[in-house]
GROMACS .gro file of C-alpha atoms in nm:
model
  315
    1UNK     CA    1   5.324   6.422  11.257
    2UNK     CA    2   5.638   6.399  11.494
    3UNK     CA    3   5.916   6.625  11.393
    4UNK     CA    4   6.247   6.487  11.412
    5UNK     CA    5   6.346   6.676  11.723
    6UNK     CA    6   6.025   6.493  11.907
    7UNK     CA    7   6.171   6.207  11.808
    8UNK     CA    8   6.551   6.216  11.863
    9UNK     CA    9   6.404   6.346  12.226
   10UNK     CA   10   6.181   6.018  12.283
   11UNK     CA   11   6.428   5.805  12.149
   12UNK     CA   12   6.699   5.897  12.394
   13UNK     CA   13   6.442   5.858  12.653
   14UNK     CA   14   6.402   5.499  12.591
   15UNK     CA   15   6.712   5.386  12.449
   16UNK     CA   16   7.090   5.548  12.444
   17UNK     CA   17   7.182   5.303  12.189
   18UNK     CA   18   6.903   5.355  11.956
   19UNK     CA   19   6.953   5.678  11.925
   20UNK     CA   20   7.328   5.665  11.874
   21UNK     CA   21   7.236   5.405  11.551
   22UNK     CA   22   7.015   5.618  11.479
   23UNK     CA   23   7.231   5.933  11.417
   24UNK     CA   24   7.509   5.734  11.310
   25UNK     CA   25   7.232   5.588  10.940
   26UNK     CA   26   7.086   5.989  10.892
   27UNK     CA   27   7.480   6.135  10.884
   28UNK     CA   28   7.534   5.848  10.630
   29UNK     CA   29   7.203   5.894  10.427
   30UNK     CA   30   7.264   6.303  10.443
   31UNK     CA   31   7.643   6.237  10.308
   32UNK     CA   32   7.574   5.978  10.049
   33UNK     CA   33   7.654   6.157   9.640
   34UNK     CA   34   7.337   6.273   9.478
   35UNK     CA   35   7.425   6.455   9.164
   36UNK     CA   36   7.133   6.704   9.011
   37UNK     CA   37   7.091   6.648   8.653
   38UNK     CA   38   6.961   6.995   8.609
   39UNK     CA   39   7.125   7.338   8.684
   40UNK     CA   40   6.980   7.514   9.028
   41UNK     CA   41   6.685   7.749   8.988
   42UNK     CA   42   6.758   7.990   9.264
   43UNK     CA   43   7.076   8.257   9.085
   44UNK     CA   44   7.394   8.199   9.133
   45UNK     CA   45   7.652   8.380   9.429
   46UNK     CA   46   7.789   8.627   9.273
   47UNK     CA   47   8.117   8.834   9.397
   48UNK     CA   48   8.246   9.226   9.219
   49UNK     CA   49   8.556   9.237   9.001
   50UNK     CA   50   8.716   9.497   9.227
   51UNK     CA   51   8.882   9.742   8.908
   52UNK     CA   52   8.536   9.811   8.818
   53UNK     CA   53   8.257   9.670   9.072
   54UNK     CA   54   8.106   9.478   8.801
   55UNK     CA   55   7.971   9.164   8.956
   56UNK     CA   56   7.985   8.774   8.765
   57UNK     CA   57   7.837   8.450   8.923
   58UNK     CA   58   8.148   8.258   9.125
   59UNK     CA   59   8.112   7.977   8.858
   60UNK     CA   60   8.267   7.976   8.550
   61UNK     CA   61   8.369   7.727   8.266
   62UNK     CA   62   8.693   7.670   8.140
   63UNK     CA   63   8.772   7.463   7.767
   64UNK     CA   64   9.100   7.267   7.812
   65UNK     CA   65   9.071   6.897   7.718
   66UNK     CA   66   8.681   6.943   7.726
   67UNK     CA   67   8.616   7.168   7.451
   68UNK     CA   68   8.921   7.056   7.190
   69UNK     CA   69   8.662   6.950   6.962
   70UNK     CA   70   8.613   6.972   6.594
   71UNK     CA   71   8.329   7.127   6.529
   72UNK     CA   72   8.048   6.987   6.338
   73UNK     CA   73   8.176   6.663   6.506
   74UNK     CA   74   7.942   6.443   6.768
   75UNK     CA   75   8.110   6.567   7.047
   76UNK     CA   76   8.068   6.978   6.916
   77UNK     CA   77   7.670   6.848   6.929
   78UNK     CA   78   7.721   6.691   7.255
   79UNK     CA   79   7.830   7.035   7.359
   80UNK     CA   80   7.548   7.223   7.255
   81UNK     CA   81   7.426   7.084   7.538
   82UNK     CA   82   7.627   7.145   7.822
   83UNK     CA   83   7.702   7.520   7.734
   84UNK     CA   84   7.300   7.587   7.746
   85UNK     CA   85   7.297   7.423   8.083
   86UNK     CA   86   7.563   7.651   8.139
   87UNK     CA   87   7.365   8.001   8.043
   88UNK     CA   88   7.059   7.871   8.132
   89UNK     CA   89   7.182   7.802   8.456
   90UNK     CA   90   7.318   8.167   8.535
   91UNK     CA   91   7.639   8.142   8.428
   92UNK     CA   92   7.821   8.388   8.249
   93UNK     CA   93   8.265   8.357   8.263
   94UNK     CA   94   8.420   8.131   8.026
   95UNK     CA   95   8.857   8.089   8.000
   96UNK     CA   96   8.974   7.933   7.709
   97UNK     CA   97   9.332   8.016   7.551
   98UNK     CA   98   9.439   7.975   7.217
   99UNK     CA   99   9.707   7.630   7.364
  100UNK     CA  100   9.373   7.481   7.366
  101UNK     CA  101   9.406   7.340   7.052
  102UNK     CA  102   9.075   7.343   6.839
  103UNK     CA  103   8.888   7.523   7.195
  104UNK     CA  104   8.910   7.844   7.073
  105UNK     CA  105   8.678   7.758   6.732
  106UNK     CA  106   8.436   7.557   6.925
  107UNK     CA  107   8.376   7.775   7.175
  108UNK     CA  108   8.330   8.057   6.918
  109UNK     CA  109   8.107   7.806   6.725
  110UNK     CA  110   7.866   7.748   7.024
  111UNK     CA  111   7.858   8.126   7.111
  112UNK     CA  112   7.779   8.212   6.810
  113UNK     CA  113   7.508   7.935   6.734
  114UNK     CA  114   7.388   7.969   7.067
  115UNK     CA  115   7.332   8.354   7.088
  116UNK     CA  116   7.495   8.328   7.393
  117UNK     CA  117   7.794   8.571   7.298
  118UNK     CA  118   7.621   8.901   7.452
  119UNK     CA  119   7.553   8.708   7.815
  120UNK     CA  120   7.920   8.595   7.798
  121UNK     CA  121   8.195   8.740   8.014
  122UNK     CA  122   8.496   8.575   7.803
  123UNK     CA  123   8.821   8.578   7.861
  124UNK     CA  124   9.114   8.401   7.700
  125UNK     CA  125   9.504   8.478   7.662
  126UNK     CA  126   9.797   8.537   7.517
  127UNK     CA  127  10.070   8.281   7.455
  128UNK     CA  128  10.339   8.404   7.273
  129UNK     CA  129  10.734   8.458   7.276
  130UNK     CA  130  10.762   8.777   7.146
  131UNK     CA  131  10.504   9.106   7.033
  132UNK     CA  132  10.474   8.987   6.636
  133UNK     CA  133  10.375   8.634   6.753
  134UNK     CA  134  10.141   8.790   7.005
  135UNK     CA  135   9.976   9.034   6.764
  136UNK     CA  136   9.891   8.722   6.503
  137UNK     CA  137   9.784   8.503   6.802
  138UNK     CA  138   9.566   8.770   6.905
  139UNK     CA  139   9.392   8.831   6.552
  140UNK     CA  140   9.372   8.439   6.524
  141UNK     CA  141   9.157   8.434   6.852
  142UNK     CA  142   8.927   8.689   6.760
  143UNK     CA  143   8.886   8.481   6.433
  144UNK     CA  144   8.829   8.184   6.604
  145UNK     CA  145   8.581   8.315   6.897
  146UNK     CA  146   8.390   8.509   6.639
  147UNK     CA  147   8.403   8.813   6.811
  148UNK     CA  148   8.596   9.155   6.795
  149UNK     CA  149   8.638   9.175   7.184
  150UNK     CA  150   8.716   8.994   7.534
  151UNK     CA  151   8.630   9.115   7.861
  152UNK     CA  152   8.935   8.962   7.990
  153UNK     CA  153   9.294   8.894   7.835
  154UNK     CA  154   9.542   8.719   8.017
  155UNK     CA  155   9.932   8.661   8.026
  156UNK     CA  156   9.926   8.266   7.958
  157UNK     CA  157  10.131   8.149   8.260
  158UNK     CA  158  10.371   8.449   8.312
  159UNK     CA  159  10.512   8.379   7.960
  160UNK     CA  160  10.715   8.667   7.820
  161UNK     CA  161  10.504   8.876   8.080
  162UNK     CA  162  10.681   9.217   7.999
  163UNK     CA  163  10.611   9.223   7.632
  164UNK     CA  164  10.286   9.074   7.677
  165UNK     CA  165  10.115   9.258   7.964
  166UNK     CA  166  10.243   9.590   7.794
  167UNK     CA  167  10.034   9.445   7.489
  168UNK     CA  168   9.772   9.345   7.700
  169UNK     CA  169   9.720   9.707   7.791
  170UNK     CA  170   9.765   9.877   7.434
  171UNK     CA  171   9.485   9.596   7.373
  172UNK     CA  172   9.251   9.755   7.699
  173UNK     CA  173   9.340  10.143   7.589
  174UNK     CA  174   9.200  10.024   7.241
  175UNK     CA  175   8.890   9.860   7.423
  176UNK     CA  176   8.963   9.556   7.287
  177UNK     CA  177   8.952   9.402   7.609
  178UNK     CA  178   8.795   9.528   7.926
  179UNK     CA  179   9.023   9.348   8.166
  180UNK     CA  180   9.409   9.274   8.173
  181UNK     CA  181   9.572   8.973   8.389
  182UNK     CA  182   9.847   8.685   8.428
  183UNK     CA  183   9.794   8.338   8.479
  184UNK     CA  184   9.988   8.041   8.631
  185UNK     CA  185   9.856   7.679   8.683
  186UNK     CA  186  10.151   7.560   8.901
  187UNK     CA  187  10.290   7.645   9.308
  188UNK     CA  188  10.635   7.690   9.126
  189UNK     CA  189  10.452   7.995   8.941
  190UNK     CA  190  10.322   8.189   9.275
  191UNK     CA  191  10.661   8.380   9.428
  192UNK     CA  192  10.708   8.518   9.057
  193UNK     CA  193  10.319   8.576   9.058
  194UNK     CA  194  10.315   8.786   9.388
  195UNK     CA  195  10.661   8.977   9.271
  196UNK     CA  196  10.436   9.099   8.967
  197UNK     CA  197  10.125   9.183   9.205
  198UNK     CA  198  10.322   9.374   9.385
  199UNK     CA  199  10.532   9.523   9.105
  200UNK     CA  200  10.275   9.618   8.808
  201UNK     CA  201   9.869   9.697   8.827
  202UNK     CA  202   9.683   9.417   8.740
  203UNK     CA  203   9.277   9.384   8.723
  204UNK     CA  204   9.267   8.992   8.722
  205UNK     CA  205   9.483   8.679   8.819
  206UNK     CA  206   9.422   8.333   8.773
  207UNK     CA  207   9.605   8.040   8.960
  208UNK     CA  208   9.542   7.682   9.080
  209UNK     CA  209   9.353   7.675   9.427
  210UNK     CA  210   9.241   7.343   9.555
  211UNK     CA  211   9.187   7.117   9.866
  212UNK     CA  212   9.507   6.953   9.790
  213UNK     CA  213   9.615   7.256   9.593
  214UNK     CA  214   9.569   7.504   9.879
  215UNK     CA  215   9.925   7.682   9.852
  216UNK     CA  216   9.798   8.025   9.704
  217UNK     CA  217   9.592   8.065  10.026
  218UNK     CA  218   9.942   8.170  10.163
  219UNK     CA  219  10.058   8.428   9.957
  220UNK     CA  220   9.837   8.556   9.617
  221UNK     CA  221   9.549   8.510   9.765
  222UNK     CA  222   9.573   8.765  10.058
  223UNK     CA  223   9.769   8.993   9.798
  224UNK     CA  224   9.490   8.959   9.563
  225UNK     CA  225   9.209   9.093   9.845
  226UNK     CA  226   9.468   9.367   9.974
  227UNK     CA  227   9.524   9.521   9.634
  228UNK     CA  228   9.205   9.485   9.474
  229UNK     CA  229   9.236   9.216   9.246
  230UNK     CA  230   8.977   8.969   9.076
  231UNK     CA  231   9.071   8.614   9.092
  232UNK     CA  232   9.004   8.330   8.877
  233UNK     CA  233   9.034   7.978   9.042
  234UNK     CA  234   9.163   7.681   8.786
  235UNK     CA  235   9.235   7.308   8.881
  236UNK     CA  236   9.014   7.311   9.102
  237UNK     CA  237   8.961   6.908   9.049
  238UNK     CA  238   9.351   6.866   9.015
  239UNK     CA  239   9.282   6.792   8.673
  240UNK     CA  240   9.030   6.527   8.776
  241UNK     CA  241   9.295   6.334   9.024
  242UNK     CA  242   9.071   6.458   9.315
  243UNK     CA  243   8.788   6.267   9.189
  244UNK     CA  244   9.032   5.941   9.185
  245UNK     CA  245   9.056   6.000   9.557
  246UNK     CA  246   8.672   6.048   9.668
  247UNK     CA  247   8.547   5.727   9.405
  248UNK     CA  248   8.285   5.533   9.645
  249UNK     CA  249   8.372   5.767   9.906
  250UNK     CA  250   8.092   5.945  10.140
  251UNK     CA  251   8.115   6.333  10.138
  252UNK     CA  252   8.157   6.504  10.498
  253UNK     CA  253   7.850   6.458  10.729
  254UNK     CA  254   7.872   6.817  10.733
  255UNK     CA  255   7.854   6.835  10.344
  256UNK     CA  256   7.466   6.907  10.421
  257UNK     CA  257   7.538   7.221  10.631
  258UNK     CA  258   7.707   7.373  10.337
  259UNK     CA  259   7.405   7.233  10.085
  260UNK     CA  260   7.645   7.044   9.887
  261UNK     CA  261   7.555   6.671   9.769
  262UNK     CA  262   7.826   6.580   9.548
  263UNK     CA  263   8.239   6.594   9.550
  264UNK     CA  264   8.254   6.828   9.287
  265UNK     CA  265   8.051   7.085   9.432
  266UNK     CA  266   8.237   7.048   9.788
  267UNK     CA  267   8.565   7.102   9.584
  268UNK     CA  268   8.451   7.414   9.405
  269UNK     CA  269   8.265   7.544   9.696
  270UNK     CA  270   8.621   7.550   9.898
  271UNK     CA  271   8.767   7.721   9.621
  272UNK     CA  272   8.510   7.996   9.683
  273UNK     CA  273   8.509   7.998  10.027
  274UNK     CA  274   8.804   8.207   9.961
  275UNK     CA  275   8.710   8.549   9.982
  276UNK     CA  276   8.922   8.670   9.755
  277UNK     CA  277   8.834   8.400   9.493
  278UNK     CA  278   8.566   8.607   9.216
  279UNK     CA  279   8.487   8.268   9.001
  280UNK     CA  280   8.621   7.881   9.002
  281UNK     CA  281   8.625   7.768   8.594
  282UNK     CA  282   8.597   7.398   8.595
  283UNK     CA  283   8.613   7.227   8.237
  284UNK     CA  284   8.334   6.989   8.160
  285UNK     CA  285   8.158   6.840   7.816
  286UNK     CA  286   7.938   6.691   8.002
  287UNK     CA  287   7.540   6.817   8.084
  288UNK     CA  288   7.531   6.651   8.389
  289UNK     CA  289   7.868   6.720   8.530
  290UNK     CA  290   7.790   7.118   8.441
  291UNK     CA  291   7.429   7.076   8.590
  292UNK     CA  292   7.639   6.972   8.885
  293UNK     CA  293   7.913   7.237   8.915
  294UNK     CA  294   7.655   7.523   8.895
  295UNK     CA  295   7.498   7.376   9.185
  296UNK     CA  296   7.830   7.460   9.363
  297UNK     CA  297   7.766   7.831   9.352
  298UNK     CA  298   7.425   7.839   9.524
  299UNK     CA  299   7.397   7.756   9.941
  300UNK     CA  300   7.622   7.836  10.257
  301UNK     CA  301   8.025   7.836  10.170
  302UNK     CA  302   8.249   7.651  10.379
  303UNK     CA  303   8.348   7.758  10.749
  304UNK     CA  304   8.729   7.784  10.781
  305UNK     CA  305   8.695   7.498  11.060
  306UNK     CA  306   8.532   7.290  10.694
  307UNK     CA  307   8.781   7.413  10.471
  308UNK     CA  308   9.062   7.310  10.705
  309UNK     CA  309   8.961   6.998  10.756
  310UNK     CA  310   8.927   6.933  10.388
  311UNK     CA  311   9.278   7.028  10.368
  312UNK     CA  312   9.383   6.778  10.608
  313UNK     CA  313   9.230   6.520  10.441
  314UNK     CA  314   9.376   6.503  10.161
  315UNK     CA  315   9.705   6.636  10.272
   0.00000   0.00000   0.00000
C-alpha cells in the first residue's frame, strides 16, 4: 500500500495544484469536531500537589449549575451516569461549595451510592461572613457530602479571608482537611490573590484561566510555580460563552498535533498547558460532554506558539 508520504511525493511530481487541494481537504478532515462518547482508556496526565508530592489526574469536575439537583429527581439519575464516566475514566478531584445550592447533597448522594467516596480527592469551601457562620456551614457540608473529611477546603472567593483561612487551618491541624486554599473566579480578584500568596502559606489556589480568560498567566500563575503552590483551573469554558464562539467552527489544523478533536478538550488542554496549572474542573451533567473532557487530559499539551495563538483568537 502507498503511505501518504509516497503519495504527497508523486503528487507534487505531477501536479502543484493537486497537491495544494489536496492538503488544503486532509487539514479540514483532521480539524473537523469528533466528540468520543466514551472516556479514554490510556490514564490520565497527572501533575504533584507541591505541599505534599501527592499526584491527581489534571482533570477534575466541578458542580455549579450542573449538579444543583434534587436528588431522587431524573436529572440526580441522569447523573449517575456522568460521575461513573467520571471514575471510570481516571478521574479523581471534584470542587463543589456549599453556594451551590442543592450540589453539595447530590454530590454526597452519588459518592455515597456510587462507592466512589474513597477514590475521591474532594474539595469544597467555605462561604461565610464571620467564624460562627463558618463553623455551621462547615458541619452542614460534611452533612451534606456524607463524609467526615475533605482533602481540600477553600476560602470561597477571598471572602472574609482572615477569619476563614485561620479556620481553614484549625480545620487541617484537626485533619479535617488535608489541604487549605483561596479561591477567586474573577481578574478583579487576582492583585488581592497574589498580595495573599505572597503574604500567608497557602497549599492550593483556584482562579479562572482561559483562552479568553488568560490574565492569571501574568501574575498568580508564575507566583503559584515559584512558591510551590497547587492550582485549580475554573471557567475554563467562560461559563459556556466560549462554546457560543466555536458553534460550526473547525478546530486549529494543528488541533491533531496536540490529539485533541473537539473545542472543549482544546480549551482545557490550554488551561493545562500551564505548568503551574495541577487540575482544570469543568462542570458537566452530561455523559458525553464528561466522556469528552477526560479526553482532554490524555495526548501532547499545547506549544506556547499554540497557546498564543489561541489567545489571539479570541482576543
Amino acid at each position: 500500500m502507498q503511505s501518504r508520504r509516497e503519495f504527497l511525493t508523486a503528487a507534487s511530481i505531477a501536479a502543484g495544484g493537486l497537491l495544494l487541494c489536496s492538503q488544503t481537504r486532509f487539514a479540514a478532515q483532521a480539524a473537523e469536531v469528533v466528540k468520543p462518547t466514551e472516556p479514554p482508556t490510556e490514564p490520565l496526565r497527572k501533575r504533584a500537589i507541591p505541599a505534599t508530592g501527592q499526584e491527581v489526574p489534571v482533570i477534575g469536575a466541578g458542580t455549579s449549575g450542573s449538579y444543583n439537583v434534587q436528588i431522587g429527581s431524573p436529572e440526580y439519575e441522569a447523573l449517575k451516569e456522568t460521575i461513573k464516566v467520571f471514575f471510570d475514566g481516571g478521574g479523581t478531584v471534584f470542587d463543589t461549595s456549599p453556594n451551590y445550592g442543592n450540589a453539595d447533597a447530590a454530590l454526597g448522594a452519588l459518592l455515597e451510592d456510587g462507592g466512589y467516596r474513597d477514590r475521591c480527592f474532594l474539595a469544597t469551601k467555605i462561604a461565610a461572613d464571620s467564624r460562627e457562620a463558618a463553623e455551621a456551614q462547615w458541619a452542614g457540608s460534611l452533612k451534606k457530602l456524607r463524609t467526615d473529611h475533605v482533602e481540600l477546603l477553600q476560602v470561597h472567593n477571598l471572602r472574609d479571608w482572615k477569619t476563614q483561612l485561620a479556620y481553614a487551618r484549625e480545620l487541617k491541624e484537626q485533619g479535617a482537611t488535608k489541604y487549605v486554599g483561596i479561591t477567586h473566579y474573577l481578574d478583579g480578584g487576582l492583585s488581592e490573590m497574589e498580595e495573599i500568596m505572597r503574604a500567608e502559606p497557602l497549599d492550593f489556589i483556584q482562579i479562572h484561566y482561559s483562552v479568553n480568560g488568560p490574565k492569571a498567566a501574568e501574575t498568580v500563575l508564575p507566583l503559584a510555580k515559584e512558591k510551590g503552590i497547587a492550582v485549580l483551573i475554573n471557567r475554563a469554558f467562560d461559563d459556556g460563552r466560549l462554546f457560543a464562539e466555536v458553534k460550526g467552527k473547525p478546530l486549529p489544523g494543528w488541533a491533531a498535533e496536540v490529539e485533541a478533536t473537539s473545542w472543549a478538550q482544546l480549551f482545557l488542554k490550554f488551561a493545562i498547558s500551564n505548568p503551574a496549572v495541577t487540575a482544570v474542573i469543568p462542570a458537566t451533567s452530561k455523559p458525553k460532554h464528561q466522556a469528552d473532557n477526560l479526553h482532554a487530559g490524555v495526548g501532547p499539551l499545547l506549544s506556547e506558539k499554540q497557546q498564543k495563538e489561541l489567545i489571539e483568537t479570541f482576543a
